[in-house]
Protein backbone atom coordinates (compact mmCIF):
# COMPACT_ATOMS: atom_id res chain seq x y z
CA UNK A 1 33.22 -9.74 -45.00
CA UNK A 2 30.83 -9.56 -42.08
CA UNK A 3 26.98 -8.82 -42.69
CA UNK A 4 24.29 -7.41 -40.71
CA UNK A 5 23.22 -10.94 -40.52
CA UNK A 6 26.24 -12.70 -40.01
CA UNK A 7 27.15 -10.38 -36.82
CA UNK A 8 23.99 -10.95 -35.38
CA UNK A 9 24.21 -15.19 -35.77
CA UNK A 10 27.60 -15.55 -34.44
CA UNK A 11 26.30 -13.06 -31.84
CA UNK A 12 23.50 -15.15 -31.12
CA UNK A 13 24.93 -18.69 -31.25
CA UNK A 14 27.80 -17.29 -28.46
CA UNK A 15 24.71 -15.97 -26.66
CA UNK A 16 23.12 -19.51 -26.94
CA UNK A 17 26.66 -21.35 -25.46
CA UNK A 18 28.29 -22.10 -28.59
CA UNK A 19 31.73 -21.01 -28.45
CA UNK A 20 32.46 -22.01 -31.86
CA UNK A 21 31.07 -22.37 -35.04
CA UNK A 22 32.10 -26.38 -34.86
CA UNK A 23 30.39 -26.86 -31.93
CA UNK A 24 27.36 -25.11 -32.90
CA UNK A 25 27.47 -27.20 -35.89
CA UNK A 26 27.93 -30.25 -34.64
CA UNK A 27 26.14 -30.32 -31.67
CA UNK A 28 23.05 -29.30 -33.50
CA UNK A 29 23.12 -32.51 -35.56
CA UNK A 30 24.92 -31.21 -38.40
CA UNK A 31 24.26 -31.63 -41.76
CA UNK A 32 21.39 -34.01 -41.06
CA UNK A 33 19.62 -31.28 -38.91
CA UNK A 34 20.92 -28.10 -40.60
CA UNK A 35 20.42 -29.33 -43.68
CA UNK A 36 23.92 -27.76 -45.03
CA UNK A 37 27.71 -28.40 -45.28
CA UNK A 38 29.85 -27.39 -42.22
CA UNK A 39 31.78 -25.41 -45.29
CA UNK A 40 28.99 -24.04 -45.73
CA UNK A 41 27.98 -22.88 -42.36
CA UNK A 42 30.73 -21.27 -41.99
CA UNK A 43 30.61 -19.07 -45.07
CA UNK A 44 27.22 -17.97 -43.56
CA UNK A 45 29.22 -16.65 -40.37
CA UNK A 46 31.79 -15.33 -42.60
CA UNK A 47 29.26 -13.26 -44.32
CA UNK A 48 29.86 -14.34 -47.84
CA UNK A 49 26.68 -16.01 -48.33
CA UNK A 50 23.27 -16.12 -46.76
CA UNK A 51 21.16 -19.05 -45.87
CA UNK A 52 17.64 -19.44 -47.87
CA UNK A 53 14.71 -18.70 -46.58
CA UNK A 54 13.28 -22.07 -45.64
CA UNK A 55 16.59 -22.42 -42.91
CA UNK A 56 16.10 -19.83 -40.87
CA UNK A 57 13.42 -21.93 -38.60
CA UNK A 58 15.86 -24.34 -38.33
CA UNK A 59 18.91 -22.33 -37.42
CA UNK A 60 15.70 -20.62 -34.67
CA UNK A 61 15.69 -23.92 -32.96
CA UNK A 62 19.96 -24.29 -33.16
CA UNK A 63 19.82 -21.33 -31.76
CA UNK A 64 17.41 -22.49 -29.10
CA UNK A 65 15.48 -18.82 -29.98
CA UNK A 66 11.74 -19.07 -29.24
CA UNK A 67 9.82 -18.78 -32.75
CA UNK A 68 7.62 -15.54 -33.39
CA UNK A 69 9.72 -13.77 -30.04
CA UNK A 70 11.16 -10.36 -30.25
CA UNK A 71 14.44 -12.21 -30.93
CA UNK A 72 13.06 -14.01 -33.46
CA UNK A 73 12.04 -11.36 -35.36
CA UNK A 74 14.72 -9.37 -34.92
CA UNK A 75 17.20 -12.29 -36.97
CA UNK A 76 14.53 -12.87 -39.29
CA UNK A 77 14.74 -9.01 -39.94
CA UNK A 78 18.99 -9.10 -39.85
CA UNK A 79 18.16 -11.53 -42.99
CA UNK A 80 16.13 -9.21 -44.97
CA UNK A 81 18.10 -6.33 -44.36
CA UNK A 82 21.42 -8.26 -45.58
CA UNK A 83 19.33 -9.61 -48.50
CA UNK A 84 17.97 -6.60 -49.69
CA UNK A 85 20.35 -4.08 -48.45
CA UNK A 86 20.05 -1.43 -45.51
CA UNK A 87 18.28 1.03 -48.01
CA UNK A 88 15.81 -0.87 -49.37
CA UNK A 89 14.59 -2.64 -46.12
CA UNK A 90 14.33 1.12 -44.35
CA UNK A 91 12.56 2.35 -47.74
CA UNK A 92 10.34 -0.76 -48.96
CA UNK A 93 10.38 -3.29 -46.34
CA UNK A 94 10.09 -1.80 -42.76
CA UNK A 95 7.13 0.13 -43.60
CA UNK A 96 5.27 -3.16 -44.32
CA UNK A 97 6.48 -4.69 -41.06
CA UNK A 98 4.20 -3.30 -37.31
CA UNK A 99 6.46 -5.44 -35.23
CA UNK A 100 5.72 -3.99 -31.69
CA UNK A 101 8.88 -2.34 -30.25
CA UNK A 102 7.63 -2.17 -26.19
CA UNK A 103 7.53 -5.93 -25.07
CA UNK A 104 9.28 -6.71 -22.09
CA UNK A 105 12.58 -8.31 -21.84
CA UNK A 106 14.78 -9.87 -19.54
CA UNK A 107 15.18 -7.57 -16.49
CA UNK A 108 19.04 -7.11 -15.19
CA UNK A 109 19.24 -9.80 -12.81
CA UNK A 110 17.25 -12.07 -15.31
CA UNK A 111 20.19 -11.18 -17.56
CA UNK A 112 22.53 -11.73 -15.51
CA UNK A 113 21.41 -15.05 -14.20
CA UNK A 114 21.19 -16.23 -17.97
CA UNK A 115 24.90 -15.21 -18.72
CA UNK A 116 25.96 -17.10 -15.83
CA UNK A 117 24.08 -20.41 -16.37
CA UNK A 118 25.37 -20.21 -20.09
CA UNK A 119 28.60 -20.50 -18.93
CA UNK A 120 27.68 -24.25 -17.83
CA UNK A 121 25.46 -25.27 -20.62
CA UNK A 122 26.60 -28.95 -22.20
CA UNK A 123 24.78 -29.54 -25.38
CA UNK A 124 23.51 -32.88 -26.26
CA UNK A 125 23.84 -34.03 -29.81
CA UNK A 126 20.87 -35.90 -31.50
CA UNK A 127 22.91 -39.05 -32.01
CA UNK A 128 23.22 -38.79 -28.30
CA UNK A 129 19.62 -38.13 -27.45
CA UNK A 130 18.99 -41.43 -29.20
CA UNK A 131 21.17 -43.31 -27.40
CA UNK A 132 19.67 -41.77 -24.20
CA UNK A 133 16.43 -42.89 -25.38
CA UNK A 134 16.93 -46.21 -26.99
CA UNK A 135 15.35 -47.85 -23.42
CA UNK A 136 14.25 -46.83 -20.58
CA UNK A 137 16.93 -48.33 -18.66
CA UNK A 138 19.60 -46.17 -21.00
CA UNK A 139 17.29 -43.17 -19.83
CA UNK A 140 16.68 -44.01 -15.67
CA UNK A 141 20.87 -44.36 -15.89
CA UNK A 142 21.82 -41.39 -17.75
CA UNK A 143 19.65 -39.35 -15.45
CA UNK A 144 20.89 -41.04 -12.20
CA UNK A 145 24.71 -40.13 -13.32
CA UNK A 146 24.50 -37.01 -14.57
CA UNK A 147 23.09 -35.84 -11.12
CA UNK A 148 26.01 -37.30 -9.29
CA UNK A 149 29.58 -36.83 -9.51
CA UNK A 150 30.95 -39.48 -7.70
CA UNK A 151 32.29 -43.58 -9.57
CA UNK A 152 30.07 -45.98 -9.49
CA UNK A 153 30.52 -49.47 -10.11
CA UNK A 154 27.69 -51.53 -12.29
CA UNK A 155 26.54 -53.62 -9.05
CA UNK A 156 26.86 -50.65 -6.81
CA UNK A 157 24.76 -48.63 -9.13
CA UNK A 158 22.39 -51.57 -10.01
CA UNK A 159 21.16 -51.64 -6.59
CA UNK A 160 20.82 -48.06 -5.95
CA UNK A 161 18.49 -47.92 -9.03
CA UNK A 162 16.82 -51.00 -8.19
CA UNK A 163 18.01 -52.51 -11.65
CA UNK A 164 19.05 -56.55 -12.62
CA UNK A 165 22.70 -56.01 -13.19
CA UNK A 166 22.94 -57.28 -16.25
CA UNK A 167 20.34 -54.44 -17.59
CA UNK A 168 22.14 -52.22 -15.48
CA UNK A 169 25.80 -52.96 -17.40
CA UNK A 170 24.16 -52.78 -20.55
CA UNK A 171 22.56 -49.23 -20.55
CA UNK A 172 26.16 -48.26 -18.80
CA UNK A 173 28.19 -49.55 -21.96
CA UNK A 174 25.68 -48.07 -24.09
CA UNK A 175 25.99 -44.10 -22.71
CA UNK A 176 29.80 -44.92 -22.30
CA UNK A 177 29.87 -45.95 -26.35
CA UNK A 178 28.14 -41.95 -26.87
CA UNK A 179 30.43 -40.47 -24.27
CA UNK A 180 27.82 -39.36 -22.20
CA UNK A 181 29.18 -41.17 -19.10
CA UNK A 182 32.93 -42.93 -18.79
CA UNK A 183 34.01 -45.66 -17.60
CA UNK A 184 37.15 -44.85 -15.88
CA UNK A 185 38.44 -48.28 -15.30
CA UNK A 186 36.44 -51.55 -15.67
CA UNK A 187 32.89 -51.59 -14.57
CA UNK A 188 33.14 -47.90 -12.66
CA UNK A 189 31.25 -45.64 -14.24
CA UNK A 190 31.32 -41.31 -13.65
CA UNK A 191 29.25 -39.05 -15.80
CA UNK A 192 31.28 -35.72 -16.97
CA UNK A 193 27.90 -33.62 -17.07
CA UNK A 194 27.49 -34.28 -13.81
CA UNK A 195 26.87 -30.46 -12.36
CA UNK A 196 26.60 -29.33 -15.89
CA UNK A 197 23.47 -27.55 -17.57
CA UNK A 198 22.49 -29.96 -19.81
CA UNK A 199 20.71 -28.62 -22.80
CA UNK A 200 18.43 -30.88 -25.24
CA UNK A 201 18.19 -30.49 -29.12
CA UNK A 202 15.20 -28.54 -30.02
CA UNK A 203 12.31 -30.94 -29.76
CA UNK A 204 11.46 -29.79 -33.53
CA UNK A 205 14.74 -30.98 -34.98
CA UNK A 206 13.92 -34.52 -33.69
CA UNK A 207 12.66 -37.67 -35.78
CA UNK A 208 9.04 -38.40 -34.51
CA UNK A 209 9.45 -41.88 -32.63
CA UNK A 210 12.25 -40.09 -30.61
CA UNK A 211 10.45 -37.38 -29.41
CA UNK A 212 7.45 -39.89 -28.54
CA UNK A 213 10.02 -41.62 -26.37
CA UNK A 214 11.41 -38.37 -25.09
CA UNK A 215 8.04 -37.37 -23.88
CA UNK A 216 7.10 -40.60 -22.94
CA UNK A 217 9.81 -41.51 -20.57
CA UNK A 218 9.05 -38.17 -19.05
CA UNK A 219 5.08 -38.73 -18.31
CA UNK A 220 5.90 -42.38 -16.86
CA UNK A 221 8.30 -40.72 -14.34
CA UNK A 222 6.54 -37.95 -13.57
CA UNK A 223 2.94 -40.42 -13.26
CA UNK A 224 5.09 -42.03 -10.31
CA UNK A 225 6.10 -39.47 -8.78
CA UNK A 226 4.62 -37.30 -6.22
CA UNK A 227 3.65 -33.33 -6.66
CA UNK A 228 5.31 -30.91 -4.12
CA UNK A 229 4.75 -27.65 -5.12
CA UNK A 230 1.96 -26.39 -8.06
CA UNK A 231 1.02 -22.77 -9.10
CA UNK A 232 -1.39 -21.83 -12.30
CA UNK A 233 -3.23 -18.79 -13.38
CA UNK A 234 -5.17 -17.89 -16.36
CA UNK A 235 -4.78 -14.57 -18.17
CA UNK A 236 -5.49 -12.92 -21.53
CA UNK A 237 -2.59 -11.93 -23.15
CA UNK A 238 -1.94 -10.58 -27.32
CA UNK A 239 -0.09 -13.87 -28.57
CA UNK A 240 2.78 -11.93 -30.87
CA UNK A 241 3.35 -9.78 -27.32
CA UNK A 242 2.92 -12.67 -25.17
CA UNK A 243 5.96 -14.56 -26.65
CA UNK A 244 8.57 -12.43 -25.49
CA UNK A 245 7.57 -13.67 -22.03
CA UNK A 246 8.72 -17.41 -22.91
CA UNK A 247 12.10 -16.63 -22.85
CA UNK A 248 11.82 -15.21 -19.57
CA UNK A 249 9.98 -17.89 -18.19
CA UNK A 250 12.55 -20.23 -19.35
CA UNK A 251 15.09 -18.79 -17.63
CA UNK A 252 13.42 -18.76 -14.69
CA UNK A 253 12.86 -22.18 -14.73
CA UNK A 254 16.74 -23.22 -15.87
CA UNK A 255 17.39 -21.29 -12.35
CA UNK A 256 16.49 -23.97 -10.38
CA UNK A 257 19.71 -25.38 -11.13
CA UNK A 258 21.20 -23.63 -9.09
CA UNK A 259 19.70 -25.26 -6.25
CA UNK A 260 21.35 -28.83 -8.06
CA UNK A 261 23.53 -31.11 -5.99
CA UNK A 262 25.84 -33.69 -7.40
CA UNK A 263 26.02 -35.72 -4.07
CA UNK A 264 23.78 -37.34 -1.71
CA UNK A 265 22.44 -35.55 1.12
CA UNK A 266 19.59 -36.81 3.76
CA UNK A 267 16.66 -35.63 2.01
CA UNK A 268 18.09 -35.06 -1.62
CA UNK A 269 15.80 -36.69 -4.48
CA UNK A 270 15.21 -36.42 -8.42
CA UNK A 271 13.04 -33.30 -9.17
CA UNK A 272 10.79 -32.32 -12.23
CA UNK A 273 10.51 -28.61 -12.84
CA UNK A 274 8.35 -27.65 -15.53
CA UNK A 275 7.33 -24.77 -16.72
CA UNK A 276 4.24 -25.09 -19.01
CA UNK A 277 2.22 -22.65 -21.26
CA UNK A 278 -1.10 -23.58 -22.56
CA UNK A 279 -3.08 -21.91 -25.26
CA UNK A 280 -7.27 -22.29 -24.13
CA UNK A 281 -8.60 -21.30 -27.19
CA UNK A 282 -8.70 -17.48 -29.38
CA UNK A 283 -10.89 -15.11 -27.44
């Protein structure tokens, strides 16, 4: 039997990319992450039970929702009003609650441009992140790969990168063994995410020395790198308002890969885009 909140996950998790409730599952890490049985899970979606309380910040970051947004609050509020019944939230609860009703959203072609780009979306798994991760060679590789869509064999690839071989066939095997590239016959290598939107775990669902390497590997590149284009501004903003604008801003920033290639032209080169918000202090 379908719930308030039930209609509004499944809803939310096909919004995210998640065609199905075994992918969202799994690709989120599963049990280990969600801390629940895929049996489970899926009597959630079904309606017949609710999660607690203390899961619905993780299924936020499944759901790749942006904590404290308009979206946020809105499931948090699909929760209360399947826990305590239509009625009682209307009578008890939503006079307790001043949630702010005139934030800004996505405009139409921001929505539009975030259906489309969905439709591309690959989601990493965690045991896949930490294979990505496990060395920087496994990292410089996966990143190389996934940009390109032609076969490459170890020594072909070894000298584009500027790698020894041997390291080289070693971080190749080792994103093969997650299936994160393949090797299509021996020692030639393709990666099928190549042209894909590749979409991390949330960077809360990860153990600590993994995310120090995630960010690390990051900063390293980035420090060698050379800046081509830089825009800041300060402004003062309410906090609880200002958090429907991360959403936008991230898709704003996933549209730059649109502008992706997957082969080599004359000038074409590894970008960073980032898009960064900073909190100076209360004031």
């Amino acid at each position: 039997m379908e719930t308030i909140f039930s209609k509004m996950l499944k809803q939310l998790r096909k919004d995210a990319g998640f065609d199905t409730a075994y992918r969202f599952y799994h690709d989120n890490g599963g049990r280990e992450v969600l801390k629940i049985s895929y049996r489970k899970y899926l009597l959630i979606e079904q309606g017949r039970i609710l999660p607690v309380l203390e899961r619905l910040g993780i299924f936020l970051f499944a759901l790749r929702i942006v904590n404290k947004s308009a979206e946020a609050n809105a499931f948090v509020a699909a929760w209360l009003k399947t826990m305590a019944g239509e009625e009682n939230f209307r009578e008890i609860i939503e006079p307790l609650i001043t949630a702010k009703q005139d934030t800004p959203g996505f405009s139409p072609m921001q929505k539009a441009m975030k259906k489309a780009l969905d439709t591309r979306k690959y989601y990493l798994t965690p045991e896949q992140i930490e294979v990505m991760f496990a060395t920087r060679d496994n990292y410089l590789c996966y990143l190389a790969l996934s940009n390109d869509t032609g076969a490459w064999t170890s020594k072909e690839f070894a000298a584009r990168l500027g790698l020894a071989r041997p390291r080289a066939e070693k971080a190749l095997k080792a994103l093969a063994g997650a299936k994160i590239v393949k090797e299509v016959k021996k020692n030639v290598y393709k990666c099928p995410l190549a042209g894909a939107m590749v979409e991390y775990p949330h960077l809360a669902t990860l153990k600590p020395g993994l995310l120090k390497k995630v960010r690390g590997y990051d900063d390293e590149l980035v420090a060698t790198g050379a800046p081509v284009w830089t825009r800041s501004g300060i402004i003062r903003a309410d906090e609880t308002v200002f958090r429907s604008f991360f959403p936008v801003m991230g898709v704003n920033i996933s549209t730059a890969q649109t502008y992706a290639v997957t082969e080599k032209t004359e000038k074409s080169a590894l970008f960073m885009v980032e898009g960064k918000i900073t909190k100076l202090r209360g004031f």
